[in-house]
Each structure stands twice: as C-alpha cells, then as structure tokens.
Tab-separated table of C-alpha atoms in Angstrom:
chain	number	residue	atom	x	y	z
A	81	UNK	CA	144.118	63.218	174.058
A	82	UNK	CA	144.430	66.800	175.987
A	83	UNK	CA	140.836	66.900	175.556
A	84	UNK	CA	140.274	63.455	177.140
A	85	UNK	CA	142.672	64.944	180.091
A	86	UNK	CA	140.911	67.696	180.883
A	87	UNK	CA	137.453	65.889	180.951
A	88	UNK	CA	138.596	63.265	183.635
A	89	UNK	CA	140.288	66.095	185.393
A	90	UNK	CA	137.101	68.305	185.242
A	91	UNK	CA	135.632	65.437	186.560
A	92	UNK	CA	138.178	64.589	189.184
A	93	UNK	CA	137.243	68.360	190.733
A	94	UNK	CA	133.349	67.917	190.944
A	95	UNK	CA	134.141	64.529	192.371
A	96	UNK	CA	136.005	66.580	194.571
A	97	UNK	CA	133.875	69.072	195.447
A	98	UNK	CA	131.121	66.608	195.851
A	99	UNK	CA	132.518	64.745	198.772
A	100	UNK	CA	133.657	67.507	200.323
A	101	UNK	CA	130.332	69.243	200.234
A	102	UNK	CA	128.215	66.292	201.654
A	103	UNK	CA	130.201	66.618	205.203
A	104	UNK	CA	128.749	69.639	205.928
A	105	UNK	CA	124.914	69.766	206.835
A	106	UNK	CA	123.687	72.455	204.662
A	107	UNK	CA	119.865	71.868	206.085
A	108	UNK	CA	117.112	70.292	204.289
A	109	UNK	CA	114.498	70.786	201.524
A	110	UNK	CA	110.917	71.807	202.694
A	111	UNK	CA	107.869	71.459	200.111
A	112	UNK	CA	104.325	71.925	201.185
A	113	UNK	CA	101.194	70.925	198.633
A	114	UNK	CA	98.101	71.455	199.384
A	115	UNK	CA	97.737	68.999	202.360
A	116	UNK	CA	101.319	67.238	201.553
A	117	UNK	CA	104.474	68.074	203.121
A	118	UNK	CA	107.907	67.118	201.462
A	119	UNK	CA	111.061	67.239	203.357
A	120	UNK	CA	114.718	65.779	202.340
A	121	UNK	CA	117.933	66.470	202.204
A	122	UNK	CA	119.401	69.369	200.570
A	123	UNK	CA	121.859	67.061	198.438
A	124	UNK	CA	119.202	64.373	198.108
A	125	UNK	CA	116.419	67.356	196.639
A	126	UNK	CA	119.317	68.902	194.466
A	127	UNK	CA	119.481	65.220	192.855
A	128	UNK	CA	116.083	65.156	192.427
A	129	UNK	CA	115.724	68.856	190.828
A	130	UNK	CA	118.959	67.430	188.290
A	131	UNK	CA	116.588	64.181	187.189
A	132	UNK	CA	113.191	66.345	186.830
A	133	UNK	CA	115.059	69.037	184.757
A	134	UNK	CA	116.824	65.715	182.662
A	135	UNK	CA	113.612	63.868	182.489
A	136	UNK	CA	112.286	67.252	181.343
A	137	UNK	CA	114.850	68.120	178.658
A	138	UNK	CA	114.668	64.206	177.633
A	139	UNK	CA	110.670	64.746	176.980
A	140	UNK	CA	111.364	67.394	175.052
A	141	UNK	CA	113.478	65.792	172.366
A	142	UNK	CA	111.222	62.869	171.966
A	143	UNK	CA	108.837	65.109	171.158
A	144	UNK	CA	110.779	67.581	168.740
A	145	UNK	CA	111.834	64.155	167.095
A	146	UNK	CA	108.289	62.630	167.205
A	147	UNK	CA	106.957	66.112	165.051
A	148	UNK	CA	110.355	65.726	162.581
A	149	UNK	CA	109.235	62.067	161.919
A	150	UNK	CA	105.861	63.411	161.292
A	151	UNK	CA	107.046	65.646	158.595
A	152	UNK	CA	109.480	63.049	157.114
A	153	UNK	CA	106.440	61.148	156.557
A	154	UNK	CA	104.674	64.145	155.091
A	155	UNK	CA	107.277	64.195	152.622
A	156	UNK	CA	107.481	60.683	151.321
A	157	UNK	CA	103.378	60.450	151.113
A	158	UNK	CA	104.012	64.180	149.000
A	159	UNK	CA	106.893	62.748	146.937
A	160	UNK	CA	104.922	59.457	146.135
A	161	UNK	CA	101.706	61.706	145.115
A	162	UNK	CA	104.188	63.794	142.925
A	163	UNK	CA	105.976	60.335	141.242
A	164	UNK	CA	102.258	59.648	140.700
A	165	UNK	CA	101.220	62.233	139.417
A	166	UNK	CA	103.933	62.609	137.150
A	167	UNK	CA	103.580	59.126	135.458
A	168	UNK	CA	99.560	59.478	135.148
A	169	UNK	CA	100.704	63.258	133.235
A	170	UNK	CA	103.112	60.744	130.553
A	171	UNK	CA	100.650	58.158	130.601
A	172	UNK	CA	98.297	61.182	129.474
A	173	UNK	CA	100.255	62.994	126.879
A	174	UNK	CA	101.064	59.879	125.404
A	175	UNK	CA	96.927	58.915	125.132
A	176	UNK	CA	96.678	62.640	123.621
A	177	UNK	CA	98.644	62.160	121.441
A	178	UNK	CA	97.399	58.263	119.860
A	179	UNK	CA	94.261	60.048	120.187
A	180	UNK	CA	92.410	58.227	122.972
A	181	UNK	CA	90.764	61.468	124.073
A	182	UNK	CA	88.497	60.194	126.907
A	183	UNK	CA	91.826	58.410	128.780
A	184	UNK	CA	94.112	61.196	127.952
A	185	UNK	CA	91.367	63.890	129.990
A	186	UNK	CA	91.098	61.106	132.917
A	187	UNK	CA	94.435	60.624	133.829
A	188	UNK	CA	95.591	64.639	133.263
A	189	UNK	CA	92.833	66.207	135.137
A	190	UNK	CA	93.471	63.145	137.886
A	191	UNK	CA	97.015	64.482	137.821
A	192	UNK	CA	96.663	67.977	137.758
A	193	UNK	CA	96.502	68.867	141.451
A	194	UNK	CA	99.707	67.456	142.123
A	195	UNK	CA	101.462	67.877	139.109
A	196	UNK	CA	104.912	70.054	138.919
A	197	UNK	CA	103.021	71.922	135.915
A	198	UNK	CA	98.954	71.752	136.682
A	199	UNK	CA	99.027	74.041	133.794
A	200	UNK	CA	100.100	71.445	130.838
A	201	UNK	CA	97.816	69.290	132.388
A	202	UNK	CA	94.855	71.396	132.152
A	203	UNK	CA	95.702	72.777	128.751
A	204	UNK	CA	96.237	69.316	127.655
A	205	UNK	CA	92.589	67.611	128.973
A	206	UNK	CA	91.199	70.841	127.180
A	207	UNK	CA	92.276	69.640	124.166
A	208	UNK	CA	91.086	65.804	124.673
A	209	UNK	CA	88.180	67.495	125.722
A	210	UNK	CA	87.885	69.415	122.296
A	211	UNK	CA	88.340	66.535	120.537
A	212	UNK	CA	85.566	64.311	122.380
A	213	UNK	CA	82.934	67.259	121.744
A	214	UNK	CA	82.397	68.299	124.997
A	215	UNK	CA	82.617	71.946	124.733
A	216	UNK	CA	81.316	72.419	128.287
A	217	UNK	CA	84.130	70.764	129.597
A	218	UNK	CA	86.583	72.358	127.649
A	219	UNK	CA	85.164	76.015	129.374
A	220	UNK	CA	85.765	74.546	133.099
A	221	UNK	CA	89.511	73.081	131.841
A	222	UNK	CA	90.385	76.024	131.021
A	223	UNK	CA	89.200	77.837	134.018
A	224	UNK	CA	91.107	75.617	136.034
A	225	UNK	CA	93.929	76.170	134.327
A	226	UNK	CA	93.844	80.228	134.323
A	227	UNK	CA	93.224	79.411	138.400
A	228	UNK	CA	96.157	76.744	138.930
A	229	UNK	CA	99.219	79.212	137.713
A	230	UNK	CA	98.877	83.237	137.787
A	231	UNK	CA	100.249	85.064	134.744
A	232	UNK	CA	99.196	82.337	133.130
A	233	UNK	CA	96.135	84.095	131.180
A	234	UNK	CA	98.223	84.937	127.403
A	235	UNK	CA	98.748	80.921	127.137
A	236	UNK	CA	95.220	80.063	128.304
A	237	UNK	CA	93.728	82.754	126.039
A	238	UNK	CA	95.476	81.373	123.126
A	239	UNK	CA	95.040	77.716	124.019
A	240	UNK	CA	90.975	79.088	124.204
A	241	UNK	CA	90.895	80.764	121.157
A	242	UNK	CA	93.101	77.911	118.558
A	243	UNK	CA	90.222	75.532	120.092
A	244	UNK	CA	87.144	77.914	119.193
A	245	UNK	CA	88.899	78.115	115.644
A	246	UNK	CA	89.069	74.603	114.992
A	247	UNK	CA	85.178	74.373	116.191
A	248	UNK	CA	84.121	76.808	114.302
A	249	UNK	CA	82.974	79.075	116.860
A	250	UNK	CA	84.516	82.498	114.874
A	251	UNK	CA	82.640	84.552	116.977
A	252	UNK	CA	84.128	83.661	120.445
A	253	UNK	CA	87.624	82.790	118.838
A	254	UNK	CA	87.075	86.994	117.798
A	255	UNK	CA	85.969	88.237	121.363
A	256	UNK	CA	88.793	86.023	122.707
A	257	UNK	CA	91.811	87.463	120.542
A	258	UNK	CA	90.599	91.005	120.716
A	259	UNK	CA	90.538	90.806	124.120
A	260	UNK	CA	94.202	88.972	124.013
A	261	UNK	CA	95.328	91.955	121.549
A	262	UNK	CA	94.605	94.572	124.412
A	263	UNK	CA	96.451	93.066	126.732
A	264	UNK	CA	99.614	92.476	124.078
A	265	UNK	CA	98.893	94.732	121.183
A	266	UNK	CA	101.949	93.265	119.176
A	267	UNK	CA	101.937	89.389	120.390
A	268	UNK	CA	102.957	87.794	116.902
A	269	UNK	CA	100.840	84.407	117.438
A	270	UNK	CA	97.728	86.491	118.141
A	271	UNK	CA	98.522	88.485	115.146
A	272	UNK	CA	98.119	85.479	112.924
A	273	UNK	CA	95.227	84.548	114.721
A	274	UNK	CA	93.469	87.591	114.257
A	275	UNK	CA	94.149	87.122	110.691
A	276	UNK	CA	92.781	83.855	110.564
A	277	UNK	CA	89.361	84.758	112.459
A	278	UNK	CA	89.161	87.803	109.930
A	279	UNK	CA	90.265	85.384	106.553
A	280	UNK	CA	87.294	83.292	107.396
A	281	UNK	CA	84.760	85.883	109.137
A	282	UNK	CA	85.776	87.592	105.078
A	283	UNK	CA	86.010	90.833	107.549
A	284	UNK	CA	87.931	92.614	104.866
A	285	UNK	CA	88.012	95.841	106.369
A	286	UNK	CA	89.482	94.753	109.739
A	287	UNK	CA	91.657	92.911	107.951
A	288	UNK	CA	92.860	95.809	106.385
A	289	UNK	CA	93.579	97.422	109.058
A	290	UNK	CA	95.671	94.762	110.652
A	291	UNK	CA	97.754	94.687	107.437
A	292	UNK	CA	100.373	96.639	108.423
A	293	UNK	CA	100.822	95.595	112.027
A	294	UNK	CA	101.820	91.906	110.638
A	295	UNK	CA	104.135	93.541	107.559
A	296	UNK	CA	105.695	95.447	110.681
A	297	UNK	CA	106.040	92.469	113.115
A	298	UNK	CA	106.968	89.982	110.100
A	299	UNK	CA	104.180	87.818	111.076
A	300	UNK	CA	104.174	85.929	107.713
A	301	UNK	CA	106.353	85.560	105.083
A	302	UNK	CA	106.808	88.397	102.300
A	303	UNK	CA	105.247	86.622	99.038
A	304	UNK	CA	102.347	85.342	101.743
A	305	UNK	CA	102.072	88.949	102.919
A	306	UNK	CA	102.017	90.322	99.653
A	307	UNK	CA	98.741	87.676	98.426
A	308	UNK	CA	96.938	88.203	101.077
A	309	UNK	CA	97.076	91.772	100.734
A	310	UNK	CA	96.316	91.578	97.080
A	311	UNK	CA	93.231	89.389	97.821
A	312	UNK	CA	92.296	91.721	100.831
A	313	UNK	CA	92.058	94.845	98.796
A	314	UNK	CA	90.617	93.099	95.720
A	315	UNK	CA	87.567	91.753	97.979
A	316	UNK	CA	87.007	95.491	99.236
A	317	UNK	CA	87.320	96.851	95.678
A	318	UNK	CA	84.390	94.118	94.856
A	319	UNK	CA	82.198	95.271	97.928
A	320	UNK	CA	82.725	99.178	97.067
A	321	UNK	CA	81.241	98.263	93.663
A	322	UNK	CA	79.053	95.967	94.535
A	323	UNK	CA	78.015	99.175	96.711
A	324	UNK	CA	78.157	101.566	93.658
A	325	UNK	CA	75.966	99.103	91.692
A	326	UNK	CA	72.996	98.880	94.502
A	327	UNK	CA	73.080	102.767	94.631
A	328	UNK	CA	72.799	103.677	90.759
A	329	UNK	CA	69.879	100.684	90.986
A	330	UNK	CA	68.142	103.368	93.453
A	331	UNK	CA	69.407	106.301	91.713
A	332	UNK	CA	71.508	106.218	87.919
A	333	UNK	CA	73.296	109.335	88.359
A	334	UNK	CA	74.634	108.365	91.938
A	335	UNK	CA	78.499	108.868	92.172
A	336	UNK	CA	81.313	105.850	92.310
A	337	UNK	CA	83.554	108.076	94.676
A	338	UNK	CA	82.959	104.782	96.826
A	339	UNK	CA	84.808	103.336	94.609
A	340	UNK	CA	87.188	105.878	93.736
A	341	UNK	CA	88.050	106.632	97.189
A	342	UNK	CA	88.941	103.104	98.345
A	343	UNK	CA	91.481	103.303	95.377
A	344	UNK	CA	92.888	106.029	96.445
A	345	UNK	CA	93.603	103.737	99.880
A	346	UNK	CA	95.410	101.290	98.608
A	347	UNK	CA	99.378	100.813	99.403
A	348	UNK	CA	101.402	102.162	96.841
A	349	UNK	CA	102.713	98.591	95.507
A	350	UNK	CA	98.866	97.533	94.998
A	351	UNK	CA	98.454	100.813	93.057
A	352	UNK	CA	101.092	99.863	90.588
A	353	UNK	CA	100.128	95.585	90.584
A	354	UNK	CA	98.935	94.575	87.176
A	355	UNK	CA	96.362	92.469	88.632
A	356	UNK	CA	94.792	94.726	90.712
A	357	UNK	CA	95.081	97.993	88.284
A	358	UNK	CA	93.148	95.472	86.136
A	359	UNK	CA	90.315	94.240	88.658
A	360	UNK	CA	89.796	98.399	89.624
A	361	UNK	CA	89.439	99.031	85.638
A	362	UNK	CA	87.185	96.151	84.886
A	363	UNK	CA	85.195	97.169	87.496
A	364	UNK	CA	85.097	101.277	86.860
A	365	UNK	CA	83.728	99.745	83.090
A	366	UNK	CA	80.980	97.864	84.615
A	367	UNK	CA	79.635	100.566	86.260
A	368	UNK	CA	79.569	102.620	83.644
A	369	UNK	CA	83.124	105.067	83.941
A	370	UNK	CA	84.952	103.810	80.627
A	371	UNK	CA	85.743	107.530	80.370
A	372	UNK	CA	87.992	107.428	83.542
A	373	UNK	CA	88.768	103.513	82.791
A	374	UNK	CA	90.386	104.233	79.506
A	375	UNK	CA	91.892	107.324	81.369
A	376	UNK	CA	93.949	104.753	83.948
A	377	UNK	CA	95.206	102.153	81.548
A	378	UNK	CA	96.572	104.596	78.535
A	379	UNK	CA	98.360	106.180	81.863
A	380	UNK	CA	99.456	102.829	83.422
A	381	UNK	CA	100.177	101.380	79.715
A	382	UNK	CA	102.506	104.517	78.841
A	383	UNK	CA	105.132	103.389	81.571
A	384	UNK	CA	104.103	99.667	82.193
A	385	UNK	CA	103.089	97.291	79.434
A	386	UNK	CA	101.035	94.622	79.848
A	387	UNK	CA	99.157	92.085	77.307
A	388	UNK	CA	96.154	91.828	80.132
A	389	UNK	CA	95.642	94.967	80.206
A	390	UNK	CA	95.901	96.060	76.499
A	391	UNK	CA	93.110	93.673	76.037
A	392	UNK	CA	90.746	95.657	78.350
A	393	UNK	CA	91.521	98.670	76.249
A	394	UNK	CA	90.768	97.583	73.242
A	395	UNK	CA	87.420	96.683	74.657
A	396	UNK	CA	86.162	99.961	76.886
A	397	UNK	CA	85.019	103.139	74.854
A	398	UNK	CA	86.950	106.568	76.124
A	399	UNK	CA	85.431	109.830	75.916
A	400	UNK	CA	87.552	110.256	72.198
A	401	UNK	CA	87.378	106.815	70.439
A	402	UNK	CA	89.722	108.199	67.423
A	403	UNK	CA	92.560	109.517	69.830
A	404	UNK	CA	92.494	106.331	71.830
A	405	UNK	CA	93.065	104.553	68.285
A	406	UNK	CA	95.550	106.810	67.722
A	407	UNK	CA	97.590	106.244	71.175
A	408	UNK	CA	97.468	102.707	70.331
A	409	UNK	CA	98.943	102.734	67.061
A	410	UNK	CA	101.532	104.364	68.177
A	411	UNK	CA	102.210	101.981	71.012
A	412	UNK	CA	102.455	99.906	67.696
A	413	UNK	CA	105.584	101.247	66.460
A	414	UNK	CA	107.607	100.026	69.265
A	415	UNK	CA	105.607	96.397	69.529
A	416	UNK	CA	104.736	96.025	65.775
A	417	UNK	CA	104.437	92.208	66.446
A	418	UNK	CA	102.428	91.704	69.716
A	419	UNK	CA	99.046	89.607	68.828
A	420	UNK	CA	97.152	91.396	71.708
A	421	UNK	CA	98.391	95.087	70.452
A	422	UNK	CA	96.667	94.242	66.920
A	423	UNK	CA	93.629	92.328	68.602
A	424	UNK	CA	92.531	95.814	70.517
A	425	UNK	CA	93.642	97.757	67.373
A	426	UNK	CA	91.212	95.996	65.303
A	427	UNK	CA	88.479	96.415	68.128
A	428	UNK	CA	89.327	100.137	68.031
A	429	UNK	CA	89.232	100.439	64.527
A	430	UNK	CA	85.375	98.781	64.903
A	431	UNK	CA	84.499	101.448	67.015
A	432	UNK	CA	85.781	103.859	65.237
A	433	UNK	CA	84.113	102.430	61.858
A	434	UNK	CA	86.799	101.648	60.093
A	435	UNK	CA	86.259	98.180	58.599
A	436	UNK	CA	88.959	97.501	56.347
A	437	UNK	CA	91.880	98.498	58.859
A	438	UNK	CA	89.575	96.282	61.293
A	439	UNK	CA	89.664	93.029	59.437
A	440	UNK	CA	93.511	93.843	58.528
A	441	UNK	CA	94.897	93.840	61.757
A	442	UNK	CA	92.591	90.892	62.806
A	443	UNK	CA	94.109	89.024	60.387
A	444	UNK	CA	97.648	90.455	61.515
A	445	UNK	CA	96.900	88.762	64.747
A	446	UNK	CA	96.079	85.917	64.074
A	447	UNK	CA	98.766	84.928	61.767
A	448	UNK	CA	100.710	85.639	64.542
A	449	UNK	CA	98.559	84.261	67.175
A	450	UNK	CA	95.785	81.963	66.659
A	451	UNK	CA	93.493	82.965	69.863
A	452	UNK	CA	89.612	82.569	70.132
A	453	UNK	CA	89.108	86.141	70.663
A	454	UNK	CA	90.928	87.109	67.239
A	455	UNK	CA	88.511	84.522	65.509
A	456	UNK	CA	85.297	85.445	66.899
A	457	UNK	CA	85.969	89.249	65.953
A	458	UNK	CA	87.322	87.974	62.480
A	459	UNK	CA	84.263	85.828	62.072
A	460	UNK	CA	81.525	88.680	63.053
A	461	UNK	CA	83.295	90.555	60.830
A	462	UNK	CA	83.218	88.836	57.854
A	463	UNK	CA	79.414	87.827	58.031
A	464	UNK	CA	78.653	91.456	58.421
A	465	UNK	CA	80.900	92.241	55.866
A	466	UNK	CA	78.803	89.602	53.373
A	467	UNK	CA	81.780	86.936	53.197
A	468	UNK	CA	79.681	84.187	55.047
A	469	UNK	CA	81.946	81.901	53.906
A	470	UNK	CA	84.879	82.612	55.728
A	471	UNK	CA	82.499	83.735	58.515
A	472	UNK	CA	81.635	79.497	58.651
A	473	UNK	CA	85.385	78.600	58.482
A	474	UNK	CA	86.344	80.696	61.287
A	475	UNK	CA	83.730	80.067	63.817
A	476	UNK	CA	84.738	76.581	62.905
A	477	UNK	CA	88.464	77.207	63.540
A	478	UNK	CA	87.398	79.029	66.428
A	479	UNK	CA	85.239	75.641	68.160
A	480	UNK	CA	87.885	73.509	67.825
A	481	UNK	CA	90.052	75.605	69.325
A	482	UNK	CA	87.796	76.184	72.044
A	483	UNK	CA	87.376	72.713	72.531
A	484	UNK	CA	90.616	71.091	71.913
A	485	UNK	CA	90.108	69.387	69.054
A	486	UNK	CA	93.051	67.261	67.589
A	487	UNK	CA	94.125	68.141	63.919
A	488	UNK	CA	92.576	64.909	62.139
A	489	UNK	CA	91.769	64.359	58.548
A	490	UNK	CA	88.411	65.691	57.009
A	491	UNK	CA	86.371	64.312	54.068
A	492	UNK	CA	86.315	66.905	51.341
A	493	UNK	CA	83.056	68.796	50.693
C-alpha cells in the first residue's frame, strides 16, 4: 500500500514538473542529414529520443528471447536424440544378449554417438561383432571406443584381449596383455589373463615367472594355485630332460645339471610334494642317474613315507645294491606289513641275487596284497627257478586280474 503511495505520488511530481516545464520555450531541436534538415520542439524531440531509446531496448529483448527460444529448442531436439539413443542402447543389449549379433551391432553403434556411455556401446557391438566373425570390425569398435572416453584404454585393452582369447588369436591376446601389464604391473584380471595366454601358449617358463605375482595378489584360489604350480614345474622338469636326453643322443657323457639345476629352482613346497619328488626321480632314472635317484628317495623316504615312491626304489639300481637292501629292511621293522615295502624288497633281493629271500617276500606280499606287479615278479621267478607250474598259475592269476575277470567256476583239468 505505501509502495502504491509513493508511485502515484512520484508520479504526481513528474506530472508536475511536466506542465510546468512546457510553459517555458526552451528552443528547438536542430538535425541536419546529408541534404535533410530536422527541426522540432525541444519537448516534442525529447519524446521522440524516449520512443527510439524504448523501441530500441524493446528490439533488444525480442531478440535475446528469440536466441533463448533457439536454445530451448536445441535442447528438446538433444534430449529426444538422447531418449533415442538410450532405448536403441536397451533394445541392443537385450539383442546381445538373445544372441542376435547382427541387430545388437546396428542399433549400439547407431546409438553410440549420443549415448550417456558411447563406451558400453562400443564395447558391446565389439562383442556382436566377435561373435558374427568379423574380426575387422571388431579392430575399428574398439578404436572407437578407446577415442569416445579418455582413460578409457585398461577396459578397452581387456575387452581386446578376452576377444583375441576366445578366437584363438594367442599371439595378439599376448602382445595385448603385456602391453596392459606395463601400464598396471599388478592389475589382478590381467594377471589371470596372462596366465591363461601362457596355460595355452604351454609357455612354461613365463609362466613360472608369473607364479608368484598371482600367489602374492591372490589371483586364484590356494588348491588352484597350488595345481597349477605343480603342473607348471612338472612340464619344465619334462622339457629339461627331454633336453638332457637330445644332448647325451649327441654326446653320452654330457651332464644332466639341466636337470639338476631346474630342481634346485623349485619352491620349497614342490621340493617336498610326493608327486613331484617322484616325476624328478623317474626322470633322473631314465637318463641314466639311478646313483643320485636312489640317493633322493632313501633321503626323502627316511623322513616321509610313501607307497609310490617305495615302489620306484625297489626298481632303480644305487651305486651299493646290498646297502640299499639293507636300508630297506630296516624300514621293514617299523612297517613289517606294507605289501609295497616287501614288493621292492623282493626286487632288491633279485638284484642282489638272492633268490630264496626273493620269492619269500613276494609271496609275503601277495598274501597280503594281491597286485599285478607282485604276480608278474612271482611268476618270472618261478619259471626261472624251474617251477613252471606255478609260473602258469600265476600269470593266470595275474590276467584276470588285469582284466577284471569275475570269480566263476572252472572245469577241472
């Protein structure tokens, strides 16, 4: 209300003022252009000065408002490409995923340049693109994506490299993760994939050296760990022989310090695993070292028993066949009834000539254990010992058992 007031007053005044300005003369106006010649009033040119300057100012805002319509119109053409764009990307992922490659690449790539996430797109029509066979197109997918978002290189590198696994192409998927390992040296995923590419390139010895990097960054599970180190060493154990073997072809006297050496680099745990101590020993026999072979397991047997590897000794010759009896008879004493104890005791006593004590603890064993092994030796035995009889019986005791043969009843001879 005081605000109203004051208004009507403020008008009231330049009313006022007004009237009692135009009683005076206060001259005239006076514009010359070019060969025209205004005159008027002073009060009539100060009107006309007030509408220019309005007409001016009015101008003005049509315009400003005429630019801000412009852009309002921008916006809804932007937000309707975006709304687009976003229901061709579902329409896409969804045809990805019931595996209708060749729509599921159309409508994300159509997408992608006005998608909130040109990246997923991209990645995505890679992947349809994989899956039609067109590894061309894959290549410029990916390109795009790496150029729609920056840092975006670790995701389009992996993306790259799963897809050059699942063709096959071990080579690039190698290049690829190497190069991905540089710029992360302890990225878990690329870890594992490393691991993959060397698993399948059979790159033992890279793999090898990776090893402890994925026991450090707990890349895969403990008892998964522990195989796949069992079966990386084992396959390098098998090359460094295979390597021995090829040399003593060229020269017989060559050394297995190969051999010996790559023994000497395996993890502690791996040193002391049954299975492996038992691969390295059957392979040190092969090439000749049952010396140093029978060396390892009457060390590793003295603290660690095992029926696997018992077996092995009773078949390798050591440097002093009657003290290696003797070391097994008296691991004897403390396992009097173990069938695989008295199986290489028998085999030592062979070696060692002793024929009775031979057939006697074959015969031990197999009371106690009727195995194939114990009846083959039993068998040779006898026919070299002139019972051919019994030799016949065995090596027929010995066939069914090696082929499963019920127990059925016989005619009598």
């Amino acid at each position: 209300m005081i605000r109203l007031l004051l208004i009507v007053l403020f008008a009231l005044l330049i009313g006022t003022a007004l009237s009692l300005g135009l009683q005076y003369d206060l001259g005239y106006i006076r514009i010359s252009l070019g060969n025209y010649l205004v005159e008027t009033n002073f009060w009539v040119g100060l009107v006309l000065i007030v509408v220019v300057v309005a007409l001016i100012v009015l101008t003005t805002n049509l315009i400003r408002r005429m630019r801000q319509g412009t852009g309002l119109v921008a916006n809804w053409v932007s937000r309707g490409k975006e709304r687009r764009a976003r229901r061709r990307t579902t329409q896409g992922l969804l045809a990805l995923a019931e595996g209708n490659w060749p729509r599921a690449r159309k409508m994300l790539t159509s997408a992608a340049s006005h998608a909130d996430t040109p990246l997923i797109n991209y990645l995505a029509a890679a992947q349809a693109a994989f899956e039609s066979g067109d590894h061309e197109a894959v290549d410029e997918l990916l390109r795009k994506a790496f150029e729609s978002t920056p840092g975006s290189d670790m995701a389009v590198g992996i993306t790259q490299a799963q897809l050059q696994l699942a063709g096959n192409r071990l080579e690039q998927a190698l290049a690829t993760l190497v190069r991905l390992r540089k710029q992360s040296p302890h990225h878990p995923f690329v870890l594992k994939l490393l691991k993959t590419t060397y698993l399948r390139l059979e790159d033992w010895r890279e793999l090898s050296k990776l090893l402890p990097e994925l026991r450090k960054r707990s890349v895969l599970p403990e008892s998964e760990l522990g195989e796949l180190e069992r079966q990386v060493w084992h396959n390098l154990l098998e090359k460094a022989a295979e390597d021995c073997r090829r040399q003593q072809q060229q020269d017989p006297n060559t050394s297995l310090e190969p051999l010996t050496r790559l023994w000497d680099e395996l993890p502690g745990f791996l040193r002391r695993d049954e299975k492996t101590i038992a691969d390295y020993a059957r392979l040190l026999a092969d090439l000749g070292d049952e010396a140093q072979t029978e060396t390892l397991l009457r060390k590793v047997l003295h603290n660690h028993w095992s029926d696997d590897l018992v077996n092995l000794y009773g078949r390798i010759e050591g440097r002093k066949p009657d003290e290696q009896l003797l070391t097994a008879e008296q691991w004897l004493k403390d396992r009097p009834s173990n069938a695989e104890l008295l199986l290489a005791l028998g085999r030592l006593s062979l070696r060692n000539e002793l024929w009775g004590k031979a057939r006697e603890y074959f015969e031990t064993s197999l009371k106690l254990r009727r195995s194939r092994d114990t009846l083959a030796e039993l068998s040779r035995l006898s026919a070299h010992m002139g019972d051919e009889e019994m030799s016949i019986k065995l090596m027929m005791q010995g066939l069914a058992t090696d082929n499963g043969l019920p127990e059925l009843p016989m005619p009598r001879a």
